[in-house]
XYZ file of C-alpha atoms in Angstrom:
323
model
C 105.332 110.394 97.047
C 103.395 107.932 98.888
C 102.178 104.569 97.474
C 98.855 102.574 98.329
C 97.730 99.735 97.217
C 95.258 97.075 98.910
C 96.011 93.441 99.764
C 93.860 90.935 99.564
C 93.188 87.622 101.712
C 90.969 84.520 102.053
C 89.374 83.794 105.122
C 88.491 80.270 106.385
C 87.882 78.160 109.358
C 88.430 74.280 109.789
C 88.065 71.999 112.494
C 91.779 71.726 114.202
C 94.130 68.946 113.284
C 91.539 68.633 109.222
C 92.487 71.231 107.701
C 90.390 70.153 104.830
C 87.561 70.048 106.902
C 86.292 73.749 106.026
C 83.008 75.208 108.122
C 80.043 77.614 106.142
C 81.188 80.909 107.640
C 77.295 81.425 107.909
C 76.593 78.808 110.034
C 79.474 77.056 112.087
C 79.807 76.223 115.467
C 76.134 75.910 116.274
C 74.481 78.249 114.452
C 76.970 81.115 114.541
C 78.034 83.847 111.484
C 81.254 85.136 111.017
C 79.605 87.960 109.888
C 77.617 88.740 112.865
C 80.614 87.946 114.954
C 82.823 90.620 113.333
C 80.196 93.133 113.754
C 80.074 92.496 117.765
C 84.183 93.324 117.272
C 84.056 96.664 115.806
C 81.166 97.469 117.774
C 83.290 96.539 120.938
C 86.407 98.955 119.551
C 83.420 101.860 119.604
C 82.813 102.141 122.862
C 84.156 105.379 124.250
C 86.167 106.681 126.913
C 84.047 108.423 129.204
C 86.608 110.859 130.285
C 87.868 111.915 126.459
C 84.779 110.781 124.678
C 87.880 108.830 122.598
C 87.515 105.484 120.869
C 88.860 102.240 122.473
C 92.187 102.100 121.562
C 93.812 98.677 121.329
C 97.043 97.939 122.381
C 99.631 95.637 121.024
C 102.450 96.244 123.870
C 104.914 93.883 122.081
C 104.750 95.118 119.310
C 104.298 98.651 119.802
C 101.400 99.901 118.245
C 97.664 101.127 119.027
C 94.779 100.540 116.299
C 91.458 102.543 116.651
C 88.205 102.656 114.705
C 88.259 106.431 112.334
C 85.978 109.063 114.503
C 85.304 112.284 112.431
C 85.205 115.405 114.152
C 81.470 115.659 114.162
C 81.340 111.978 115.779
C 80.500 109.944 113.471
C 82.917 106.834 113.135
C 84.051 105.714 109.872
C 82.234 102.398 109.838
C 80.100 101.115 107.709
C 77.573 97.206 106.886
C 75.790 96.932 104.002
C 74.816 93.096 103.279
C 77.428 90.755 103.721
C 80.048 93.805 103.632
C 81.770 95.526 106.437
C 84.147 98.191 106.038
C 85.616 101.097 107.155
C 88.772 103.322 108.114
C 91.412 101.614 111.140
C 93.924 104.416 112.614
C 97.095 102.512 113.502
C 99.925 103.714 114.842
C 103.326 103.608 116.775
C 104.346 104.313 120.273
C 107.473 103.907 122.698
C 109.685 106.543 120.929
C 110.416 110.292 121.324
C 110.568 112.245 118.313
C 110.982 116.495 117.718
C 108.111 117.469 115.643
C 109.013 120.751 113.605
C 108.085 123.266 110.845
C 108.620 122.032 107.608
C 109.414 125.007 106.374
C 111.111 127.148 109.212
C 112.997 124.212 110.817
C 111.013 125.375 114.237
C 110.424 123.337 116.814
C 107.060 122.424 117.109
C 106.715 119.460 119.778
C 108.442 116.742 121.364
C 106.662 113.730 120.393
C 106.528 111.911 124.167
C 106.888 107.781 124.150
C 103.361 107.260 125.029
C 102.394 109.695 121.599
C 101.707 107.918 118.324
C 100.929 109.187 114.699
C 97.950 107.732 113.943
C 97.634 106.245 110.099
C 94.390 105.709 108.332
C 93.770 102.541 107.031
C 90.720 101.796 104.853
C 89.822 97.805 105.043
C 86.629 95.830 103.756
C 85.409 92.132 104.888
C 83.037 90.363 102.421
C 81.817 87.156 103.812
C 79.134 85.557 101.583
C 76.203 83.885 102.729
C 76.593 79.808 102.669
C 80.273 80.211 101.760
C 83.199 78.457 102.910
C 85.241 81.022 102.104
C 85.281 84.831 102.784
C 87.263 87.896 102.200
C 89.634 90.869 103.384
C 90.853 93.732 101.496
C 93.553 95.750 103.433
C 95.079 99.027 102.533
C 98.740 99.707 102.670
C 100.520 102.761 102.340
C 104.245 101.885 100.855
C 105.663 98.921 103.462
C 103.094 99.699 106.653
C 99.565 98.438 106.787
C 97.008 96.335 109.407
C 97.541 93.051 108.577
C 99.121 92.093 112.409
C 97.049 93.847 114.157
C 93.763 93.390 112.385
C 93.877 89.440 112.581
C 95.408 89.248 115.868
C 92.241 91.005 117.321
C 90.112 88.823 114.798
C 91.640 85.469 115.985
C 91.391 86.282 119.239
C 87.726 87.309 119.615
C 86.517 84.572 117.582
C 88.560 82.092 119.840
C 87.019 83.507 122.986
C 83.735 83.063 121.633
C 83.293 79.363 119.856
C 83.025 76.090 121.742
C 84.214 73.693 119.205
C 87.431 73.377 118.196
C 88.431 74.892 115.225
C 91.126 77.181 113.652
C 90.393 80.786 111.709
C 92.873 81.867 108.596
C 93.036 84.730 107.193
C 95.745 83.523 104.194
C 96.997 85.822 101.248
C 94.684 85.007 98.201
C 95.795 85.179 94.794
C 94.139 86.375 91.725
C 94.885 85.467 87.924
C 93.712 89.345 86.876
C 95.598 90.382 89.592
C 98.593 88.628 89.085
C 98.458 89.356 84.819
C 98.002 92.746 85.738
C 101.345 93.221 88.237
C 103.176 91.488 85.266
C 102.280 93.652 82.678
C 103.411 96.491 85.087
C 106.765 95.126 86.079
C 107.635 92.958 82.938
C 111.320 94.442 83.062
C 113.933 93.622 85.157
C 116.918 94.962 86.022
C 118.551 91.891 87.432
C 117.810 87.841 87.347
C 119.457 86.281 90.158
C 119.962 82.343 89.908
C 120.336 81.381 93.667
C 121.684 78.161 95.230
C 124.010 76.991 92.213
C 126.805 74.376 93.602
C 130.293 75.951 93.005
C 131.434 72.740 90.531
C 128.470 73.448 88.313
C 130.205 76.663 87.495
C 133.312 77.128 85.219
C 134.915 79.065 87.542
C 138.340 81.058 87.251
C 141.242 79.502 89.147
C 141.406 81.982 91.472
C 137.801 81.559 92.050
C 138.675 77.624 92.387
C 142.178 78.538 94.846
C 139.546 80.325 97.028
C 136.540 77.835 97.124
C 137.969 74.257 98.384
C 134.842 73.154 100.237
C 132.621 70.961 98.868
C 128.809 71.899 98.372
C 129.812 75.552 98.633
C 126.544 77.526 96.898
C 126.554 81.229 95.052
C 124.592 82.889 93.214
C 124.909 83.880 89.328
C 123.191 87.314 88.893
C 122.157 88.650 85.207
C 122.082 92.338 85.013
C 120.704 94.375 82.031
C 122.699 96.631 79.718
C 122.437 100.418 80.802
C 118.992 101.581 80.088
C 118.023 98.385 78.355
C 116.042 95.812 80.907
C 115.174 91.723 80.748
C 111.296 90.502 79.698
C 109.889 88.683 82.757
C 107.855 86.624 80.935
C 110.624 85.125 78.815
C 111.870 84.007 81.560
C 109.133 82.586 83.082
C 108.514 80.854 79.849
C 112.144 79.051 80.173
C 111.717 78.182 83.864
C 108.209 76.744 83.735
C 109.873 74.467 81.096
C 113.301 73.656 82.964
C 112.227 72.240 86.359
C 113.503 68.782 86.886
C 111.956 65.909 89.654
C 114.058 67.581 92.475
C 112.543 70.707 92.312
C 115.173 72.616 90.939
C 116.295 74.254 87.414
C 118.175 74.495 84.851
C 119.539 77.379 82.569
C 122.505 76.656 80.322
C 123.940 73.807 82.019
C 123.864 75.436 85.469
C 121.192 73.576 87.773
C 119.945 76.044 90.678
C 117.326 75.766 93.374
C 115.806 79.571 92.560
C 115.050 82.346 90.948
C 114.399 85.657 91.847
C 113.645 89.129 89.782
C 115.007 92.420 91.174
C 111.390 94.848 90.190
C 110.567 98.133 90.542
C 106.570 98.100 92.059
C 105.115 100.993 93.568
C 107.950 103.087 92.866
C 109.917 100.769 95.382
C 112.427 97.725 94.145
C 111.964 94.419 95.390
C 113.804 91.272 94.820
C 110.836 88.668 93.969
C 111.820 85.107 93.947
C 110.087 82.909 91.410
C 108.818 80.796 94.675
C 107.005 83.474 95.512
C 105.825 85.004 92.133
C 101.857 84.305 92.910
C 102.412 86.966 95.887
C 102.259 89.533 93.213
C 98.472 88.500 92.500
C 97.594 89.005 96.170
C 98.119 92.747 96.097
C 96.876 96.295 93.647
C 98.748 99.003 93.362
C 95.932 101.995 93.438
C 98.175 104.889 93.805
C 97.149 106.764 90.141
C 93.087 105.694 91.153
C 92.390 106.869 94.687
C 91.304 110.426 95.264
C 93.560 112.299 98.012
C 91.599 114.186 100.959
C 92.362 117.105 102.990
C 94.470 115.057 105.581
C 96.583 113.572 102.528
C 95.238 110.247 102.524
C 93.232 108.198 100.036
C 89.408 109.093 100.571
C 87.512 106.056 101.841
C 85.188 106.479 98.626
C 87.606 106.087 96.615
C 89.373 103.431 98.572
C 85.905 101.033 98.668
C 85.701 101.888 94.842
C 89.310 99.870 94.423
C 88.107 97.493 96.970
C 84.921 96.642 94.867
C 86.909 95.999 91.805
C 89.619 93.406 93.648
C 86.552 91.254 94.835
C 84.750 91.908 91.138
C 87.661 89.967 90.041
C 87.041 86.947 92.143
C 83.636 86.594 91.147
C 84.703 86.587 87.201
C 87.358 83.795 88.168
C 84.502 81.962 90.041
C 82.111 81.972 86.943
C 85.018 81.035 84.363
């Protein structure tokens, strides 16, 4: 079964080499609108072949892959602005292999997918970009591990450097939410394994074989703690005793043993990940939508229900905003 869920990131610009120096995406660079100038984009990646009445298709050679606005069979595209919103539906996919395409069933062969061929995946994505705001948004769909995120800001960064004359620098940064983040926790608040990383070999009582075999000094390892069979460890009792054991250096300490990290082996999405305690917040930056999006005809998530999720996510920003 496939998984979705949709990421979400902040978007900013600054003047290069002041980072702190953030523009009004409204009204930067002499009048200009971020807004506006995404529009222009996607308009751009409408225009048509002439010979196969296709969308542009654009092409990431070093990386493989060709990204296209959605067009439905009757024409239409799968793009939409309303207010300060744009969204819509990017096909992405990958070329430069051959593949046999058969019959699920029979085994048959059905094609032989050529290099230049790629299967194209629909993405669903949303910008919000508030008026007088230093700060906008993207919400990206991804579908298990593969998603837009490369290709979409590439393009972004690109056409908004071609068309500015001051100096400055666009982001497009993962964003984290508190809801967000509570939320993945209550989800995932078993683990199967804790894994202290970077402990020193002489903070350990080690066996003297252990000892025979380790001579050098500085020599790191890791300690892993792994649940009883069918029984798991609480998260958030261990985030309790780490927020409380970091010394001045940075690192921590659990029973004597002083360690530089942490990390939690998780099941999300129906797919384990080892998340290190570093890098905890990056579970507010994503929602896992795979029991609340409607499935279409072509097996995807609907883009109704897709901007329905995608509404929610930024709902959440706006309660943090007013808190």
């Amino acid at each position: 079964m496939k998984s979705y869920s949709l990421s979400i990131y902040r978007i900013s610009i600054n003047r290069r080499l002041n980072k702190d120096d953030k523009m009004c995406l409204s009204d930067y660079d002499n009048g200009k609108d971020l807004l506006f100038q995404l529009k222009e984009l996607f308009e751009s990646w409408k225009v048509e072949n002439n010979q196969t009445n296709s969308p542009l298709v654009i092409k990431d050679e070093n990386e493989k892959k060709i990204s296209r606005i959605l067009k439905h069979a009757n024409g239409a595209f799968e793009f939409h602005t309303l207010g300060r919103y744009i969204s819509g539906i990017i096909e992405s996919g990958e070329f430069g292999t051959e593949e046999n395409i058969i019959n699920s069933n029979t085994g048959e062969l059905q094609y032989r997918k050529k290099a230049e061929d790629a299967q194209m995946i629909p993405f669903f994505f949303m910008f919000n970009i508030p008026e007088n705001s230093r700060y906008g948004f993207l919400i990206i769909e991804r579908i298990g591990n593969i998603g837009i995120y490369s290709t979409l800001t590439k393009s972004i960064q690109k056409y908004i450097g071609q068309n500015i004359e001051e100096k400055l620098v666009l982001k497009i940064e993962p964003f984290m939410i508190r809801e967000v983040l509570n939320r993945n926790l209550n989800v995932v608040s078993d683990a199967k394994k804790v894994i202290l990383k970077g402990v020193r070999n002489q903070k350990l009582s080690l066996s003297q074989i252990t000892e025979n075999l380790i001579e050098e000094e500085h020599v790191q390892t890791d300690v892993v703690y792994k649940a009883p069979r069918n029984r798991f460890l609480q998260i958030r009792n261990w985030l309790d005793k780490l927020n409380s054991s970091k010394n001045k250096n940075g690192h921590y300490t659990f029973q004597d043993i002083e360690y530089a990290d942490v990390a939690f082996e998780l099941k999300i999405g129906g797919n384990i990940r080892t998340v290190s305690i570093a890098r905890i917040n990056g579970l507010g930056t994503y929602l896992e939508i795979t029991d609340s999006v409607t499935i279409g005809s072509n097996g995807y998530p609907t883009y109704n229900s897709l901007q329905t999720e995608a509404q929610k996510l930024l709902s959440y920003i706006k309660d943090e905003d007013e808190e």
